Amino acid sequence: QSALTQPRSVSGSPGQSVTISCTGTSSDVGGYNSVSWYQQHPGKAPKLMIYDVSKRPSGVPDRFSGSKSGNTASLTISGLQAEDEADYYCCSYAGSRGYVFGTGTKVTVL
Amino acid sequence: QVQLVQSGAEVKKPGASVKVSCTASGYTFTGYYLHWVRQAPGQGLEWMGVINPGESSTRYAQKFQGRVTVTRDTSTSTVYAELSSLTSEDTAVYYCAREPGGVPAGDKNFDYWGQGTLVTVSS
């Protein structure tokens, strides 16, 4: 059960936008509209930021947006803020295989 | 409010088993899937398995088949994950997480997480 591929790190200055990619296969990301994204600060549990590719849970700022094209999903953070510095993980439903997470991306606010 | 409260840290020797608990409150326990996800130190998240607390049916990641058992106690709204034949590679923080949307369909994501339980495997 291979993990989805994410860049190890991305960075941006406050106010800028950053995009994190999440590449899988037609058996996970490409096969289902059940991609979710999680933010994790050090020592904390993950927090749901995006679900069903592009939907935001209540309370998540609209600076966070998601999309998908083929086997690759993306998370964009617009208007980057200091508190956005964290690790981000994508996750996809994978049918009979259950769920698969991405390798994780560290977002640094310069 | 929805809460998932996990048991405390554990230290185990190689070859032993560990059983971690997750007690739910603030919602109908039998109405939502509960999952187990682990994270080794400095590593990413890894899905282990899921239980339907209403039916006690389970599904496990292939990697953990035969080594993990997820159970539930409806009288205490608690789910358990037991992992056997521990090695140092099982040293990780273990999380329980709720899947919204309710059984049987589920929403295929994880909206509430426990605080995590550190399991250390060391001789």
mmCIF file of C-alpha atoms in Angstrom:
data_model
loop_
_atom_site.group_PDB
_atom_site.id
_atom_site.type_symbol
_atom_site.label_atom_id
_atom_site.label_comp_id
_atom_site.label_asym_id
_atom_site.label_seq_id
_atom_site.Cartn_x
_atom_site.Cartn_y
_atom_site.Cartn_z
ATOM 1 C CA GLN A 1 0.000 0.000 0.000
ATOM 2 C CA SER A 2 2.196 2.857 -1.286
ATOM 3 C CA ALA A 3 1.803 6.293 0.199
ATOM 4 C CA LEU A 4 0.632 9.167 -1.971
ATOM 5 C CA THR A 5 3.498 11.393 -3.126
ATOM 6 C CA GLN A 6 3.811 14.921 -1.733
ATOM 7 C CA PRO A 7 6.712 17.380 -1.898
ATOM 8 C CA ARG A 8 8.809 17.236 1.236
ATOM 9 C CA SER A 9 8.570 20.978 1.835
ATOM 10 C CA VAL A 10 7.181 24.217 0.459
ATOM 11 C CA SER A 11 7.679 27.741 1.702
ATOM 12 C CA GLY A 12 6.343 31.236 1.183
ATOM 13 C CA SER A 13 6.315 34.694 2.672
ATOM 14 C CA PRO A 14 3.322 35.999 4.606
ATOM 15 C CA GLY A 15 0.541 36.948 2.218
ATOM 16 C CA GLN A 16 1.817 34.730 -0.590
ATOM 17 C CA SER A 17 0.192 31.552 -1.889
ATOM 18 C CA VAL A 18 1.594 28.045 -1.760
ATOM 19 C CA THR A 19 0.311 24.876 -3.396
ATOM 20 C CA ILE A 20 0.943 21.318 -2.247
ATOM 21 C CA SER A 21 0.505 18.459 -4.688
ATOM 22 C CA CYS A 22 -0.577 14.919 -3.845
ATOM 23 C CA THR A 23 -0.032 12.297 -6.516
ATOM 24 C CA GLY A 24 -1.573 8.849 -6.451
ATOM 25 C CA THR A 25 -3.035 6.414 -8.941
ATOM 26 C CA SER A 26 -6.321 5.636 -10.612
ATOM 27 C CA SER A 27 -6.996 3.240 -7.718
ATOM 28 C CA ASP A 28 -7.043 5.992 -5.127
ATOM 29 C CA VAL A 29 -6.881 9.730 -5.909
ATOM 30 C CA GLY A 30 -8.000 9.330 -9.506
ATOM 31 C CA GLY A 31 -10.728 6.847 -8.742
ATOM 32 C CA TYR A 32 -12.637 8.608 -5.971
ATOM 33 C CA ASN A 33 -13.674 12.142 -5.069
ATOM 34 C CA SER A 34 -12.770 11.354 -1.463
ATOM 35 C CA VAL A 35 -9.523 13.253 -1.033
ATOM 36 C CA SER A 36 -9.045 15.033 2.273
ATOM 37 C CA TRP A 37 -6.282 17.226 3.693
ATOM 38 C CA TYR A 38 -5.024 17.452 7.273
ATOM 39 C CA GLN A 39 -2.949 20.073 9.069
ATOM 40 C CA GLN A 40 -0.703 18.903 11.883
ATOM 41 C CA HIS A 41 1.225 21.146 14.248
ATOM 42 C CA PRO A 42 4.123 19.596 16.205
ATOM 43 C CA GLY A 43 2.931 17.310 18.975
ATOM 44 C CA LYS A 44 -0.713 17.722 18.017
ATOM 45 C CA ALA A 45 -3.338 15.524 16.396
ATOM 46 C CA PRO A 46 -4.150 16.142 12.731
ATOM 47 C CA LYS A 47 -6.953 18.573 11.887
ATOM 48 C CA LEU A 48 -9.298 18.186 8.917
ATOM 49 C CA MET A 49 -8.899 21.135 6.516
ATOM 50 C CA ILE A 50 -10.468 19.920 3.252
ATOM 51 C CA TYR A 51 -12.714 16.969 2.433
ATOM 52 C CA ASP A 52 -14.282 15.594 -0.748
ATOM 53 C CA VAL A 53 -11.463 17.229 -2.772
ATOM 54 C CA SER A 54 -12.582 20.828 -2.281
ATOM 55 C CA LYS A 55 -15.040 21.212 0.614
ATOM 56 C CA ARG A 56 -14.114 23.109 3.773
ATOM 57 C CA PRO A 57 -15.374 22.104 7.215
ATOM 58 C CA SER A 58 -16.987 24.793 9.283
ATOM 59 C CA GLY A 59 -14.366 27.011 10.896
ATOM 60 C CA VAL A 60 -11.604 26.438 8.336
ATOM 61 C CA PRO A 61 -10.592 29.751 6.717
ATOM 62 C CA ASP A 62 -11.437 30.184 3.047
ATOM 63 C CA ARG A 63 -7.720 30.758 2.447
ATOM 64 C CA PHE A 64 -7.559 26.975 2.178
ATOM 65 C CA SER A 65 -8.799 25.430 -1.054
ATOM 66 C CA GLY A 66 -8.543 22.066 -2.752
ATOM 67 C CA SER A 67 -8.743 20.683 -6.259
ATOM 68 C CA LYS A 68 -8.036 17.550 -8.256
ATOM 69 C CA SER A 69 -6.989 16.710 -11.788
ATOM 70 C CA GLY A 70 -6.592 13.093 -12.774
ATOM 71 C CA ASN A 71 -4.446 11.281 -10.234
ATOM 72 C CA THR A 72 -3.168 14.460 -8.572
ATOM 73 C CA ALA A 73 -4.896 16.486 -5.884
ATOM 74 C CA SER A 74 -3.735 19.894 -4.676
ATOM 75 C CA LEU A 75 -4.093 22.065 -1.602
ATOM 76 C CA THR A 76 -3.595 25.810 -1.978
ATOM 77 C CA ILE A 77 -3.091 28.176 0.916
ATOM 78 C CA SER A 78 -3.675 31.774 -0.133
ATOM 79 C CA GLY A 79 -2.637 34.747 1.941
ATOM 80 C CA LEU A 80 -0.185 32.667 3.940
ATOM 81 C CA GLN A 81 -0.122 33.408 7.664
ATOM 82 C CA ALA A 82 2.358 32.501 10.380
ATOM 83 C CA GLU A 83 -0.074 30.051 11.984
ATOM 84 C CA ASP A 84 -0.238 28.077 8.727
ATOM 85 C CA GLU A 85 3.286 26.786 9.358
ATOM 86 C CA ALA A 86 2.711 23.058 9.936
ATOM 87 C CA ASP A 87 2.831 19.657 8.282
ATOM 88 C CA TYR A 88 0.095 18.856 5.774
ATOM 89 C CA TYR A 89 -1.077 15.405 4.727
ATOM 90 C CA CYS A 90 -3.414 14.373 1.960
ATOM 91 C CA CYS A 91 -5.516 11.236 2.263
ATOM 92 C CA SER A 92 -7.542 9.305 -0.284
ATOM 93 C CA TYR A 93 -10.127 6.597 -0.025
ATOM 94 C CA ALA A 94 -8.796 3.579 -1.918
ATOM 95 C CA GLY A 95 -11.721 1.184 -2.079
ATOM 96 C CA SER A 96 -10.914 -2.326 -0.883
ATOM 97 C CA ARG A 97 -7.486 -1.106 0.261
ATOM 98 C CA GLY A 98 -9.072 1.256 2.739
ATOM 99 C CA TYR A 99 -7.322 4.621 2.988
ATOM 100 C CA VAL A 100 -3.912 5.861 1.955
ATOM 101 C CA PHE A 101 -2.145 8.964 3.266
ATOM 102 C CA GLY A 102 0.394 11.152 1.571
ATOM 103 C CA THR A 103 4.040 11.391 2.568
ATOM 104 C CA GLY A 104 3.499 14.775 4.157
ATOM 105 C CA THR A 105 4.651 18.315 3.352
ATOM 106 C CA LYS A 106 6.214 20.807 5.728
ATOM 107 C CA VAL A 107 4.986 24.337 5.067
ATOM 108 C CA THR A 108 7.378 27.056 6.203
ATOM 109 C CA VAL A 109 6.358 30.701 6.469
ATOM 110 C CA LEU A 110 9.465 32.765 5.752
ATOM 111 C CA GLN B 1 -19.219 18.260 21.849
ATOM 112 C CA VAL B 2 -17.547 15.298 20.202
ATOM 113 C CA GLN B 3 -14.544 13.978 22.122
ATOM 114 C CA LEU B 4 -12.251 11.009 21.649
ATOM 115 C CA VAL B 5 -10.081 10.316 24.697
ATOM 116 C CA GLN B 6 -7.303 7.763 24.430
ATOM 117 C CA SER B 7 -5.428 5.730 27.013
ATOM 118 C CA GLY B 8 -1.978 6.654 28.243
ATOM 119 C CA ALA B 9 1.489 5.923 26.932
ATOM 120 C CA GLU B 10 2.782 2.357 26.886
ATOM 121 C CA VAL B 11 6.238 0.791 26.894
ATOM 122 C CA LYS B 12 6.458 -2.760 25.609
ATOM 123 C CA LYS B 13 9.173 -5.283 24.885
ATOM 124 C CA PRO B 14 9.651 -6.775 21.425
ATOM 125 C CA GLY B 15 7.300 -9.678 20.821
ATOM 126 C CA ALA B 16 4.677 -8.409 23.245
ATOM 127 C CA SER B 17 1.210 -7.043 22.490
ATOM 128 C CA VAL B 18 -0.323 -3.674 23.272
ATOM 129 C CA LYS B 19 -3.961 -2.642 23.582
ATOM 130 C CA VAL B 20 -4.869 1.025 23.185
ATOM 131 C CA SER B 21 -8.320 2.388 24.017
ATOM 132 C CA CYS B 22 -10.368 5.283 22.664
ATOM 133 C CA THR B 23 -13.473 6.449 24.549
ATOM 134 C CA ALA B 24 -16.020 8.453 22.592
ATOM 135 C CA SER B 25 -18.512 10.998 23.858
ATOM 136 C CA GLY B 26 -20.787 13.724 22.536
ATOM 137 C CA TYR B 27 -22.425 11.691 19.779
ATOM 138 C CA THR B 28 -24.139 8.351 19.111
ATOM 139 C CA PHE B 29 -21.283 5.875 19.464
ATOM 140 C CA THR B 30 -22.825 3.189 17.277
ATOM 141 C CA GLY B 31 -23.627 5.588 14.463
ATOM 142 C CA TYR B 32 -20.140 6.379 13.159
ATOM 143 C CA TYR B 33 -17.096 4.435 12.012
ATOM 144 C CA LEU B 34 -13.963 4.754 14.139
ATOM 145 C CA HIS B 35 -10.527 4.362 12.565
ATOM 146 C CA TRP B 36 -7.002 3.796 13.841
ATOM 147 C CA VAL B 37 -4.092 5.727 12.323
ATOM 148 C CA ARG B 38 -0.483 5.643 13.489
ATOM 149 C CA GLN B 39 2.533 7.911 13.098
ATOM 150 C CA ALA B 40 6.089 6.754 13.704
ATOM 151 C CA PRO B 41 8.520 9.383 15.064
ATOM 152 C CA GLY B 42 9.254 11.963 12.391
ATOM 153 C CA GLN B 43 7.215 10.017 9.860
ATOM 154 C CA GLY B 44 3.851 10.306 8.123
ATOM 155 C CA LEU B 45 0.382 9.040 8.925
ATOM 156 C CA GLU B 46 -0.548 5.421 8.251
ATOM 157 C CA TRP B 47 -4.079 3.999 8.197
ATOM 158 C CA MET B 48 -4.434 0.770 10.139
ATOM 159 C CA GLY B 49 -8.081 -0.184 10.217
ATOM 160 C CA VAL B 50 -11.689 0.676 11.015
ATOM 161 C CA ILE B 51 -14.618 -0.627 13.042
ATOM 162 C CA ASN B 52 -18.339 -0.149 12.694
ATOM 163 C CA PRO B 53 -19.195 0.084 16.408
ATOM 164 C CA GLY B 54 -22.818 -0.794 15.771
ATOM 165 C CA GLU B 55 -22.118 -4.132 14.115
ATOM 166 C CA SER B 56 -18.568 -4.716 15.352
ATOM 167 C CA SER B 57 -17.504 -5.352 11.752
ATOM 168 C CA THR B 58 -13.932 -4.458 10.954
ATOM 169 C CA ARG B 59 -11.572 -3.872 8.031
ATOM 170 C CA TYR B 60 -7.806 -3.726 8.239
ATOM 171 C CA ALA B 61 -4.971 -2.490 6.066
ATOM 172 C CA GLN B 62 -3.265 -5.417 4.382
ATOM 173 C CA LYS B 63 -0.009 -4.540 6.137
ATOM 174 C CA PHE B 64 -1.557 -5.209 9.540
ATOM 175 C CA GLN B 65 -3.787 -8.177 8.700
ATOM 176 C CA GLY B 66 -3.319 -10.915 11.270
ATOM 177 C CA ARG B 67 -1.511 -8.637 13.707
ATOM 178 C CA VAL B 68 -4.138 -6.026 14.613
ATOM 179 C CA THR B 69 -7.530 -6.537 16.205
ATOM 180 C CA VAL B 70 -10.022 -3.721 16.677
ATOM 181 C CA THR B 71 -12.917 -4.282 19.077
ATOM 182 C CA ARG B 72 -15.531 -2.185 20.836
ATOM 183 C CA ASP B 73 -17.513 -2.049 24.067
ATOM 184 C CA THR B 74 -20.813 -0.319 23.520
ATOM 185 C CA SER B 75 -21.505 -0.115 27.266
ATOM 186 C CA THR B 76 -18.581 2.298 27.672
ATOM 187 C CA SER B 77 -18.477 3.761 24.131
ATOM 188 C CA THR B 78 -14.913 2.561 23.814
ATOM 189 C CA VAL B 79 -12.986 1.064 20.931
ATOM 190 C CA TYR B 80 -9.748 -0.830 21.322
ATOM 191 C CA ALA B 81 -6.856 -1.552 18.999
ATOM 192 C CA GLU B 82 -4.604 -4.456 19.922
ATOM 193 C CA LEU B 83 -1.344 -4.942 18.029
ATOM 194 C CA SER B 84 0.639 -8.121 18.543
ATOM 195 C CA SER B 85 4.189 -9.332 17.844
ATOM 196 C CA LEU B 86 5.571 -5.852 18.411
ATOM 197 C CA THR B 87 8.923 -4.781 16.967
ATOM 198 C CA SER B 88 10.815 -1.509 17.225
ATOM 199 C CA GLU B 89 9.154 -0.441 13.976
ATOM 200 C CA ASP B 90 5.825 -0.321 15.813
ATOM 201 C CA THR B 91 7.076 2.544 17.992
ATOM 202 C CA ALA B 92 4.619 5.285 17.091
ATOM 203 C CA VAL B 93 1.799 7.529 18.209
ATOM 204 C CA TYR B 94 -1.505 5.755 17.668
ATOM 205 C CA TYR B 95 -4.602 7.865 16.947
ATOM 206 C CA CYS B 96 -8.272 7.005 16.801
ATOM 207 C CA ALA B 97 -10.346 9.130 14.431
ATOM 208 C CA ARG B 98 -14.049 9.376 13.665
ATOM 209 C CA GLU B 99 -15.439 9.187 10.153
ATOM 210 C CA PRO B 100 -18.355 11.626 9.732
ATOM 211 C CA GLY B 101 -21.506 10.960 7.780
ATOM 212 C CA GLY B 102 -22.620 7.945 9.771
ATOM 213 C CA VAL B 103 -22.864 4.252 8.970
ATOM 214 C CA PRO B 104 -23.194 2.592 6.549
ATOM 215 C CA ALA B 105 -22.033 5.052 3.912
ATOM 216 C CA GLY B 106 -19.573 7.228 5.821
ATOM 217 C CA ASP B 107 -18.004 10.372 4.403
ATOM 218 C CA LYS B 108 -14.521 8.953 3.760
ATOM 219 C CA ASN B 109 -12.593 11.430 5.901
ATOM 220 C CA PHE B 110 -11.740 11.949 9.567
ATOM 221 C CA ASP B 111 -13.342 14.862 11.394
ATOM 222 C CA TYR B 112 -12.450 14.227 15.042
ATOM 223 C CA TRP B 113 -9.223 12.748 16.384
ATOM 224 C CA GLY B 114 -8.097 11.463 19.733
ATOM 225 C CA GLN B 115 -5.088 13.045 21.417
ATOM 226 C CA GLY B 116 -2.844 10.137 20.485
ATOM 227 C CA THR B 117 -1.170 7.361 22.479
ATOM 228 C CA LEU B 118 2.587 6.872 22.324
ATOM 229 C CA VAL B 119 3.615 3.231 22.178
ATOM 230 C CA THR B 120 7.314 2.599 22.627
ATOM 231 C CA VAL B 121 8.765 -0.809 21.821
ATOM 232 C CA SER B 122 12.154 -1.323 23.403
ATOM 233 C CA SER B 123 14.122 -4.115 24.981
#
